[in-house]
PDB file of C-alpha atoms in Angstrom:
ATOM      1  CA  MET P   1      -2.687-140.228  13.793  1.00 70.00           C
ATOM      2  CA  PRO P   2       0.164-142.304  12.297  1.00 83.00           C
ATOM      3  CA  PHE P   3      -0.596-145.493  10.376  1.00 94.00           C
ATOM      4  CA  THR P   4       1.080-148.695  11.537  1.00 94.00           C
ATOM      5  CA  ARG P   5       2.334-150.928   8.752  1.00 94.00           C
ATOM      6  CA  ILE P   6       1.130-154.528   9.208  1.00 95.00           C
ATOM      7  CA  ASN P   7       2.580-155.766   5.924  1.00 96.00           C
ATOM      8  CA  SER P   8       3.104-154.345   2.444  1.00 96.00           C
ATOM      9  CA  LYS P   9      -0.650-154.390   1.727  1.00 96.00           C
ATOM     10  CA  MET P  10      -2.246-153.589   5.104  1.00 97.00           C
ATOM     11  CA  VAL P  11      -2.021-150.688   7.549  1.00 97.00           C
ATOM     12  CA  GLU P  12      -3.663-150.066  10.900  1.00 97.00           C
ATOM     13  CA  ALA P  13      -4.965-146.710  12.138  1.00 96.00           C
ATOM     14  CA  PRO P  14      -5.853-145.810  15.734  1.00 96.00           C
ATOM     15  CA  ILE P  15      -9.336-144.330  16.013  1.00 96.00           C
ATOM     16  CA  THR P  16      -9.784-141.978  18.957  1.00 95.00           C
ATOM     17  CA  PRO P  17     -12.932-140.162  20.120  1.00 95.00           C
ATOM     18  CA  GLY P  18     -13.396-136.768  18.482  1.00 92.00           C
ATOM     19  CA  GLN P  19     -11.075-137.491  15.544  1.00 92.00           C
ATOM     20  CA  ARG P  20     -12.068-138.617  12.061  1.00 93.00           C
ATOM     21  CA  VAL P  21     -10.348-140.730   9.445  1.00 95.00           C
ATOM     22  CA  PHE P  22     -11.435-140.754   5.796  1.00 94.00           C
ATOM     23  CA  SER P  23     -10.928-143.920   3.755  1.00 94.00           C
ATOM     24  CA  GLN P  24     -12.051-145.420   0.485  1.00 92.00           C
ATOM     25  CA  ARG P  25     -15.396-147.121   0.907  1.00 92.00           C
ATOM     26  CA  GLY P  26     -15.034-150.835   1.523  1.00 92.00           C
ATOM     27  CA  ALA P  27     -11.350-150.529   2.498  1.00 95.00           C
ATOM     28  CA  MET P  28     -11.888-151.773   6.072  1.00 97.00           C
ATOM     29  CA  LEU P  29     -10.428-155.262   6.528  1.00 97.00           C
ATOM     30  CA  ALA P  30     -10.827-155.652  10.309  1.00 98.00           C
ATOM     31  CA  TYR P  31     -11.244-153.507  13.384  1.00 97.00           C
ATOM     32  CA  ARG P  32     -11.128-153.493  17.162  1.00 97.00           C
ATOM     33  CA  GLY P  33     -13.259-151.507  19.592  1.00 97.00           C
ATOM     34  CA  THR P  34     -16.364-149.455  18.934  1.00 97.00           C
ATOM     35  CA  VAL P  35     -16.025-147.983  15.460  1.00 97.00           C
ATOM     36  CA  SER P  36     -18.587-146.640  12.966  1.00 96.00           C
ATOM     37  CA  PHE P  37     -18.286-146.395   9.174  1.00 96.00           C
ATOM     38  CA  THR P  38     -20.444-143.750   7.489  1.00 93.00           C
ATOM     39  CA  PRO P  39     -20.515-142.950   3.752  1.00 89.00           C
ATOM     40  CA  SER P  40     -19.110-139.465   3.227  1.00 81.00           C
ATOM     41  CA  ILE P  41     -21.676-137.832   0.942  1.00 66.00           C
ATOM     42  CA  THR P  42     -19.375-134.867   0.362  1.00 60.00           C
ATOM     43  CA  GLY P  43     -16.415-137.139  -0.446  1.00 55.00           C
ATOM     44  CA  GLY P  44     -14.225-135.580   2.242  1.00 59.00           C
ATOM     45  CA  GLN P  45     -13.835-132.087   3.670  1.00 60.00           C
ATOM     46  CA  GLY P  46     -15.263-128.748   2.678  1.00 59.00           C
ATOM     47  CA  GLY P  47     -18.998-129.389   2.423  1.00 59.00           C
ATOM     48  CA  ALA P  48     -21.209-129.376  -0.669  1.00 58.00           C
ATOM     49  CA  MET P  49     -19.289-126.758  -2.697  1.00 56.00           C
ATOM     50  CA  ALA P  50     -16.012-128.618  -2.220  1.00 59.00           C
ATOM     51  CA  MET P  51     -17.778-131.829  -3.248  1.00 60.00           C
ATOM     52  CA  ILE P  52     -19.047-130.193  -6.449  1.00 56.00           C
ATOM     53  CA  GLY P  53     -15.566-128.901  -7.194  1.00 56.00           C
ATOM     54  CA  ARG P  54     -14.021-132.349  -6.774  1.00 53.00           C
ATOM     55  CA  ARG P  55     -16.648-133.906  -9.023  1.00 57.00           C
ATOM     56  CA  LEU P  56     -16.149-131.306 -11.725  1.00 55.00           C
ATOM     57  CA  ALA P  57     -12.408-131.925 -11.490  1.00 52.00           C
ATOM     58  CA  ASN P  58     -12.972-135.711 -11.648  1.00 56.00           C
ATOM     59  CA  GLU P  59     -11.131-135.977  -8.316  1.00 59.00           C
ATOM     60  CA  ALA P  60     -14.072-137.358  -6.360  1.00 63.00           C
ATOM     61  CA  THR P  61     -13.664-140.894  -5.071  1.00 76.00           C
ATOM     62  CA  PRO P  62     -16.200-142.643  -2.807  1.00 84.00           C
ATOM     63  CA  LEU P  63     -15.070-142.137   0.788  1.00 88.00           C
ATOM     64  CA  MET P  64     -16.369-143.123   4.190  1.00 93.00           C
ATOM     65  CA  THR P  65     -15.900-141.445   7.560  1.00 94.00           C
ATOM     66  CA  VAL P  66     -14.431-143.631  10.297  1.00 96.00           C
ATOM     67  CA  GLU P  67     -15.078-142.584  13.897  1.00 96.00           C
ATOM     68  CA  GLY P  68     -15.178-144.122  17.362  1.00 97.00           C
ATOM     69  CA  ASP P  69     -12.725-145.642  19.788  1.00 97.00           C
ATOM     70  CA  GLY P  70     -10.498-148.480  18.633  1.00 97.00           C
ATOM     71  CA  SER P  71      -8.347-149.300  15.627  1.00 97.00           C
ATOM     72  CA  VAL P  72      -9.014-150.227  11.994  1.00 97.00           C
ATOM     73  CA  MET P  73      -6.978-152.217   9.487  1.00 98.00           C
ATOM     74  CA  PHE P  74      -7.193-150.936   5.924  1.00 97.00           C
ATOM     75  CA  GLY P  75      -6.303-152.462   2.552  1.00 97.00           C
ATOM     76  CA  HIS P  76      -7.801-152.466  -0.929  1.00 95.00           C
ATOM     77  CA  GLY P  77      -7.545-154.634  -4.015  1.00 93.00           C
ATOM     78  CA  GLY P  78      -4.268-156.220  -2.931  1.00 94.00           C
ATOM     79  CA  HIS P  79      -2.416-152.993  -3.794  1.00 96.00           C
ATOM     80  CA  HIS P  80       0.828-152.102  -2.085  1.00 96.00           C
ATOM     81  CA  ILE P  81       0.421-149.354   0.495  1.00 97.00           C
ATOM     82  CA  HIS P  82       2.817-146.563   1.323  1.00 97.00           C
ATOM     83  CA  THR P  83       2.330-144.132   4.197  1.00 96.00           C
ATOM     84  CA  VAL P  84       3.292-140.463   4.203  1.00 96.00           C
ATOM     85  CA  ASP P  85       3.518-138.392   7.403  1.00 95.00           C
ATOM     86  CA  LEU P  86       2.968-134.711   6.664  1.00 95.00           C
ATOM     87  CA  MET P  87       4.386-132.024   8.951  1.00 93.00           C
ATOM     88  CA  GLY P  88       2.632-129.036   7.439  1.00 93.00           C
ATOM     89  CA  GLU P  89       3.579-129.637   3.802  1.00 91.00           C
ATOM     90  CA  THR P  90       1.254-130.313   0.877  1.00 93.00           C
ATOM     91  CA  LEU P  91       0.932-133.752  -0.714  1.00 94.00           C
ATOM     92  CA  TYR P  92      -0.122-133.907  -4.381  1.00 92.00           C
ATOM     93  CA  VAL P  93      -1.772-137.229  -5.238  1.00 91.00           C
ATOM     94  CA  GLU P  94      -4.517-138.631  -7.427  1.00 85.00           C
ATOM     95  CA  ALA P  95      -7.773-139.196  -5.517  1.00 85.00           C
ATOM     96  CA  ASP P  96      -8.076-142.812  -6.631  1.00 86.00           C
ATOM     97  CA  ARG P  97      -4.693-143.591  -4.998  1.00 92.00           C
ATOM     98  CA  LEU P  98      -5.895-142.495  -1.560  1.00 93.00           C
ATOM     99  CA  LEU P  99      -6.573-145.444   0.740  1.00 96.00           C
ATOM    100  CA  ALA P 100      -7.064-143.454   3.961  1.00 96.00           C
ATOM    101  CA  PHE P 101      -6.003-140.158   5.479  1.00 95.00           C
ATOM    102  CA  ASP P 102      -6.203-138.179   8.679  1.00 95.00           C
ATOM    103  CA  GLY P 103      -9.443-136.196   8.855  1.00 92.00           C
ATOM    104  CA  SER P 104      -7.577-133.109  10.093  1.00 91.00           C
ATOM    105  CA  LEU P 105      -5.761-132.647   6.764  1.00 92.00           C
ATOM    106  CA  ARG P 106      -7.076-129.900   4.497  1.00 89.00           C
ATOM    107  CA  GLN P 107      -8.310-131.349   1.219  1.00 87.00           C
ATOM    108  CA  GLY P 108      -8.294-129.499  -2.113  1.00 84.00           C
ATOM    109  CA  THR P 109      -7.819-129.819  -5.858  1.00 82.00           C
ATOM    110  CA  MET P 110      -5.207-128.253  -8.142  1.00 77.00           C
ATOM    111  CA  PHE P 111      -5.344-127.563 -11.878  1.00 69.00           C
ATOM    112  CA  MET P 112      -2.376-129.221 -13.556  1.00 61.00           C
ATOM    113  CA  GLY P 113      -1.947-126.259 -15.874  1.00 57.00           C
ATOM    114  CA  SER P 114      -0.952-124.131 -12.873  1.00 55.00           C
ATOM    115  CA  GLN P 115       2.413-125.911 -12.936  1.00 56.00           C
ATOM    116  CA  GLY P 116       3.763-125.854 -16.432  1.00 52.00           C
ATOM    117  CA  GLY P 117       0.912-124.200 -18.330  1.00 52.00           C
ATOM    118  CA  VAL P 118      -0.043-126.119 -21.456  1.00 51.00           C
ATOM    119  CA  MET P 119       2.692-128.675 -20.794  1.00 55.00           C
ATOM    120  CA  GLY P 120       1.160-129.189 -17.367  1.00 56.00           C
ATOM    121  CA  VAL P 121      -2.124-130.071 -19.041  1.00 55.00           C
ATOM    122  CA  ILE P 122      -0.361-132.395 -21.490  1.00 57.00           C
ATOM    123  CA  ARG P 123       1.496-133.893 -18.543  1.00 57.00           C
ATOM    124  CA  GLY P 124      -1.817-134.848 -16.950  1.00 59.00           C
ATOM    125  CA  GLN P 125      -2.984-136.490 -20.142  1.00 57.00           C
ATOM    126  CA  VAL P 126       0.269-138.373 -20.813  1.00 57.00           C
ATOM    127  CA  SER P 127       0.441-139.696 -17.261  1.00 57.00           C
ATOM    128  CA  GLY P 128      -3.257-140.612 -17.281  1.00 57.00           C
ATOM    129  CA  GLN P 129      -3.850-138.293 -14.313  1.00 58.00           C
ATOM    130  CA  GLY P 130      -6.250-135.892 -15.985  1.00 59.00           C
ATOM    131  CA  LEU P 131      -6.370-132.119 -15.659  1.00 62.00           C
ATOM    132  CA  PHE P 132      -6.599-131.927 -11.869  1.00 72.00           C
ATOM    133  CA  THR P 133      -4.990-133.566  -8.867  1.00 82.00           C
ATOM    134  CA  THR P 134      -5.890-133.769  -5.180  1.00 87.00           C
ATOM    135  CA  THR P 135      -3.969-131.895  -2.483  1.00 89.00           C
ATOM    136  CA  LEU P 136      -3.752-132.699   1.234  1.00 93.00           C
ATOM    137  CA  GLN P 137      -2.124-130.172   3.547  1.00 92.00           C
ATOM    138  CA  GLY P 138      -1.379-129.997   7.259  1.00 93.00           C
ATOM    139  CA  LYS P 139      -0.104-132.318   9.952  1.00 94.00           C
ATOM    140  CA  GLY P 140      -1.262-135.906   9.656  1.00 94.00           C
ATOM    141  CA  SER P 141      -0.812-139.211   7.887  1.00 96.00           C
ATOM    142  CA  VAL P 142      -1.863-140.441   4.468  1.00 96.00           C
ATOM    143  CA  ALA P 143      -1.909-144.015   3.113  1.00 97.00           C
ATOM    144  CA  VAL P 144      -1.596-144.232  -0.681  1.00 96.00           C
ATOM    145  CA  MET P 145      -1.901-147.246  -2.988  1.00 96.00           C
ATOM    146  CA  ALA P 146       0.528-148.290  -5.689  1.00 95.00           C
ATOM    147  CA  HIS P 147       1.665-151.219  -7.768  1.00 93.00           C
ATOM    148  CA  GLY P 148       4.768-153.089  -6.660  1.00 90.00           C
ATOM    149  CA  GLY P 149       5.828-150.932  -3.725  1.00 91.00           C
ATOM    150  CA  VAL P 150       7.046-147.342  -3.549  1.00 95.00           C
ATOM    151  CA  VAL P 151      10.454-145.731  -3.309  1.00 96.00           C
ATOM    152  CA  GLU P 152      10.992-142.189  -1.974  1.00 96.00           C
ATOM    153  CA  LEU P 153      13.398-139.998  -3.941  1.00 96.00           C
ATOM    154  CA  GLN P 154      14.624-136.737  -2.454  1.00 96.00           C
ATOM    155  CA  ILE P 155      14.525-133.644  -4.669  1.00 95.00           C
ATOM    156  CA  THR P 156      16.999-130.841  -4.074  1.00 95.00           C
ATOM    157  CA  PRO P 157      17.598-127.602  -5.981  1.00 93.00           C
ATOM    158  CA  GLN P 158      20.898-129.041  -7.213  1.00 92.00           C
ATOM    159  CA  ARG P 159      19.513-132.455  -8.168  1.00 91.00           C
ATOM    160  CA  PRO P 160      16.132-132.623  -9.916  1.00 92.00           C
ATOM    161  CA  VAL P 161      14.590-136.055 -10.403  1.00 94.00           C
ATOM    162  CA  HIS P 162      13.226-137.464 -13.658  1.00 92.00           C
ATOM    163  CA  VAL P 163      10.387-139.988 -13.437  1.00 90.00           C
ATOM    164  CA  ASP P 164       8.427-142.079 -15.912  1.00 89.00           C
ATOM    165  CA  PRO P 165       4.929-140.494 -15.892  1.00 84.00           C
ATOM    166  CA  GLN P 166       3.312-143.913 -15.483  1.00 85.00           C
ATOM    167  CA  ALA P 167       5.461-144.717 -12.429  1.00 89.00           C
ATOM    168  CA  TYR P 168       4.775-141.388 -10.694  1.00 89.00           C
ATOM    169  CA  VAL P 169       2.591-141.759  -7.570  1.00 91.00           C
ATOM    170  CA  ALA P 170       2.734-138.469  -5.674  1.00 92.00           C
ATOM    171  CA  HIS P 171       5.030-135.705  -4.466  1.00 92.00           C
ATOM    172  CA  ARG P 172       5.261-133.253  -1.616  1.00 93.00           C
ATOM    173  CA  GLY P 173       7.125-130.093  -0.788  1.00 89.00           C
ATOM    174  CA  GLU P 174       8.025-126.998  -2.795  1.00 89.00           C
ATOM    175  CA  VAL P 175       8.356-128.858  -6.063  1.00 87.00           C
ATOM    176  CA  ARG P 176       7.878-127.771  -9.657  1.00 86.00           C
ATOM    177  CA  ASN P 177       7.120-130.458 -12.189  1.00 80.00           C
ATOM    178  CA  ARG P 178       7.140-130.319 -15.933  1.00 80.00           C
ATOM    179  CA  LEU P 179       6.884-132.761 -18.776  1.00 76.00           C
ATOM    180  CA  THR P 180       9.992-133.187 -20.881  1.00 76.00           C
ATOM    181  CA  THR P 181      10.219-135.022 -24.165  1.00 71.00           C
ATOM    182  CA  ALA P 182      12.981-136.820 -25.983  1.00 64.00           C
ATOM    183  CA  LEU P 183      11.121-137.653 -29.152  1.00 57.00           C
ATOM    184  CA  GLY P 184      13.238-138.179 -32.246  1.00 58.00           C
ATOM    185  CA  TRP P 185      13.118-139.880 -35.592  1.00 54.00           C
ATOM    186  CA  ARG P 186      13.529-143.304 -33.957  1.00 57.00           C
ATOM    187  CA  GLU P 187      10.241-142.844 -32.087  1.00 56.00           C
ATOM    188  CA  MET P 188       8.588-141.780 -35.349  1.00 56.00           C
ATOM    189  CA  VAL P 189       9.521-145.074 -37.015  1.00 55.00           C
ATOM    190  CA  GLY P 190       8.737-147.209 -33.985  1.00 59.00           C
ATOM    191  CA  ARG P 191      12.376-147.808 -32.956  1.00 57.00           C
ATOM    192  CA  GLY P 192      12.510-145.545 -29.954  1.00 57.00           C
ATOM    193  CA  SER P 193      13.582-146.425 -26.430  1.00 57.00           C
ATOM    194  CA  GLY P 194      10.046-146.172 -25.098  1.00 59.00           C
ATOM    195  CA  GLU P 195      11.167-143.317 -22.828  1.00 62.00           C
ATOM    196  CA  GLY P 196       9.895-140.436 -24.932  1.00 65.00           C
ATOM    197  CA  PHE P 197       8.265-138.604 -22.007  1.00 73.00           C
ATOM    198  CA  GLN P 198       9.588-137.941 -18.507  1.00 82.00           C
ATOM    199  CA  LEU P 199       8.511-135.837 -15.579  1.00 84.00           C
ATOM    200  CA  GLU P 200      11.176-133.492 -14.290  1.00 88.00           C
ATOM    201  CA  LEU P 201      10.639-132.572 -10.633  1.00 90.00           C
ATOM    202  CA  SER P 202      12.769-129.768  -9.254  1.00 92.00           C
ATOM    203  CA  GLY P 203      12.921-127.747  -6.066  1.00 94.00           C
ATOM    204  CA  GLN P 204      12.859-129.123  -2.524  1.00 94.00           C
ATOM    205  CA  GLY P 205      10.782-132.124  -1.557  1.00 94.00           C
ATOM    206  CA  THR P 206      10.105-135.791  -2.147  1.00 95.00           C
ATOM    207  CA  VAL P 207       8.653-137.749  -5.057  1.00 94.00           C
ATOM    208  CA  TYR P 208       7.073-141.184  -4.604  1.00 95.00           C
ATOM    209  CA  VAL P 209       7.669-143.658  -7.428  1.00 95.00           C
ATOM    210  CA  GLN P 210       6.033-147.061  -7.790  1.00 94.00           C
ATOM    211  CA  ALA P 211       7.852-150.168  -9.043  1.00 93.00           C
ATOM    212  CA  SER P 212       5.555-150.521 -12.032  1.00 88.00           C
ATOM    213  CA  GLU P 213       4.299-148.608 -15.061  1.00 80.00           C
ATOM    214  CA  GLU P 214       0.769-149.899 -14.471  1.00 80.00           C
ATOM    215  CA  LYS P 215      -1.938-147.485 -13.356  1.00 76.00           C
ATOM    216  CA  LEU P 216      -4.368-148.424 -10.594  1.00 77.00           C
TER     217      LEU P 216
END
């Protein structure tokens, strides 16, 4: 179920019988055909226990289930939208950045400390992303929101990528990420470069970076 880009702030998804799409509640802008929009009480896949887990992890965002036969145009808050087509990989993204995603993707949560230990936890706090993040795995499409558009940077074992934590949107693939610091005496006296923290992403995959340091 690929999304079709209408412009930088709107995408269109085909809705076919027997297939579900999850989206943020209220993100429908227009639709064609016979389509229903139902609040997803569980906030996505996995039933009640998965819902409880997402809420405990603060990765629960109000979702609705979209079903029927037609097509739906999605957008939210005037944010820029970037689409990601997964071919079996895992996408790591904050729940509040999810605009819509294919209902066949497996949804989960990941503790940030599992990548980088204590620094992984600090990474979540510095980037404003908390202690957990949402994972989507399988074959399907995801539409994520960002400020100012998104650029895709390839990560290879020979060439890790460093990203401002505030500009980080998501990543996919076999990627390790850790927080690195460059704090010195200049930062202590308020004369630093303002780039005291960076995320280093290494391995094999892709990182998505927004053209802004503003959170959603």
